[in-house]
mmCIF file of C-alpha atoms in Angstrom:
data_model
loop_
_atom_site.group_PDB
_atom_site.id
_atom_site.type_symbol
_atom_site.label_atom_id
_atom_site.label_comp_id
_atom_site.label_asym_id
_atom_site.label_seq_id
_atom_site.Cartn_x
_atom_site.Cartn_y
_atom_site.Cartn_z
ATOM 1 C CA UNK S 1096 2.182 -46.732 0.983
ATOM 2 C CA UNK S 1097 0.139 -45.455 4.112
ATOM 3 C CA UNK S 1098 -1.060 -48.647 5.483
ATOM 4 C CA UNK S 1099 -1.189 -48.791 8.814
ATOM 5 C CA UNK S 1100 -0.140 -45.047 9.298
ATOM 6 C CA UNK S 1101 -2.892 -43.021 11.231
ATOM 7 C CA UNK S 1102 -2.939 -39.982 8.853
ATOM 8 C CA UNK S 1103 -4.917 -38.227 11.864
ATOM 9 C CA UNK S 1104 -2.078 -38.300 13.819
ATOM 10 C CA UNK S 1105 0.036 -36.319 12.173
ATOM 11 C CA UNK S 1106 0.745 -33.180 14.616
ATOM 12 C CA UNK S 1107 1.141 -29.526 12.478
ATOM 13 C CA UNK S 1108 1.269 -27.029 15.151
ATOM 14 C CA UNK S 1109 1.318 -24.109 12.046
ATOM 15 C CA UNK S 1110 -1.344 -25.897 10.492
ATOM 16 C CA UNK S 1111 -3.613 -22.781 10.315
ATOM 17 C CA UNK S 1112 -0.787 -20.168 9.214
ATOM 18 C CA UNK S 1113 0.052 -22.958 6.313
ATOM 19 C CA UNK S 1114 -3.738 -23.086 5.413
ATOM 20 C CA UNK S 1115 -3.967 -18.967 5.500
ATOM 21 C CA UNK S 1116 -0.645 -18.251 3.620
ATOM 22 C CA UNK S 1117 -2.288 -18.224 -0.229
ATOM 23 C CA UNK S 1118 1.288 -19.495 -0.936
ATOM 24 C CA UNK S 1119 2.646 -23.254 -1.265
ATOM 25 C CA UNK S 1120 4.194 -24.423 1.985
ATOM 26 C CA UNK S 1121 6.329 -27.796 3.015
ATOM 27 C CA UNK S 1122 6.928 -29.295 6.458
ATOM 28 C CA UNK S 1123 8.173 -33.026 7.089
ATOM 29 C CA UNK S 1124 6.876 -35.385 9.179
ATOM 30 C CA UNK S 1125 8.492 -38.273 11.324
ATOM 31 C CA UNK S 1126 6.789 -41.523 11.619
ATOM 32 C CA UNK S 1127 7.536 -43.571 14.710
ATOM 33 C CA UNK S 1128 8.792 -46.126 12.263
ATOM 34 C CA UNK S 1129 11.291 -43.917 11.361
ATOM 35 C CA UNK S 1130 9.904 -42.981 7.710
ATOM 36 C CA UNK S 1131 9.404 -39.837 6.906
ATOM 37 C CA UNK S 1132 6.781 -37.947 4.682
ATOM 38 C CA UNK S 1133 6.376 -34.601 3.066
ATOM 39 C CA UNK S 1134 3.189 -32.393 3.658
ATOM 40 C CA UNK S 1135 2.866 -30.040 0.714
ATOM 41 C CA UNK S 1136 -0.028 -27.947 0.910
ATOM 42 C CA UNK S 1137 -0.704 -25.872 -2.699
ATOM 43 C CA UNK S 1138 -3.662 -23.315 -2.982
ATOM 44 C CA UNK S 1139 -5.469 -23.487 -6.521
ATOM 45 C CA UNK S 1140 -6.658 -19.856 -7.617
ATOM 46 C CA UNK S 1141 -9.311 -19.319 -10.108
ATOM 47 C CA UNK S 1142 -9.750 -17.065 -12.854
ATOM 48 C CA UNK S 1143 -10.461 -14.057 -10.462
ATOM 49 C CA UNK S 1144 -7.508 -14.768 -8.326
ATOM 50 C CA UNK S 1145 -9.542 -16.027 -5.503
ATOM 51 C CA UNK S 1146 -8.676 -18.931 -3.726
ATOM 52 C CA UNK S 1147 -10.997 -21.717 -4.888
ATOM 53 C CA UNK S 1148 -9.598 -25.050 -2.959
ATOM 54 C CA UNK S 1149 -6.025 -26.312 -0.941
ATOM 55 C CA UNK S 1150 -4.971 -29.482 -1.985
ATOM 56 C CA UNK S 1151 -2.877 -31.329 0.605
ATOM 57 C CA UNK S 1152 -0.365 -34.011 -0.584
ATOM 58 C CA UNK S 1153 1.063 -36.255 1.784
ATOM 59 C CA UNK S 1154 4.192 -37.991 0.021
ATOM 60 C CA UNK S 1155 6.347 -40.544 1.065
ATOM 61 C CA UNK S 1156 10.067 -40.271 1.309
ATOM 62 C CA UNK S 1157 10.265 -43.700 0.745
ATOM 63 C CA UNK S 1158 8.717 -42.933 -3.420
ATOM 64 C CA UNK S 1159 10.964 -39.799 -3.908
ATOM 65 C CA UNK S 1160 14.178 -41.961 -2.624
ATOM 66 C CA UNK S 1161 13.216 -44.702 -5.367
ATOM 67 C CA UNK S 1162 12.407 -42.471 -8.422
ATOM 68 C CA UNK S 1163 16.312 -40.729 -7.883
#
């Protein structure tokens, strides 16, 4: 749940070594609320082996915790 959560202000100083590396990279982020979320970022390749698209999944701690 995201509400209320500026999404925009979510600082990634390595943001454009993550969205260069052709390879699936984590970092967590920490909410002034004290929640925490996980910032996956997964390339998609096409039949060439080209990059095609980066998907970026922002998922909160608070959903893994509840599905273990």
């Amino acid at each position: 749940n995201f509400q209320g959560i500026d999404l925009q202000q979510l600082e990634d100083e390595n943001l454009d070594a993550r969205l260069s590396a052709m390879r699936t990279t984590m970092i967590t982020h920490q909410l002034p609320d004290g929640r925490r979320l996980l910032d996956l970022l997964e390339p998609a390749f096409g039949p060439t082996g080209q990059q095609v698209v980066l998907v970026r999944y922002l998922i909160s701690y608070d959903s893994i915790d509840a599905r273990m």
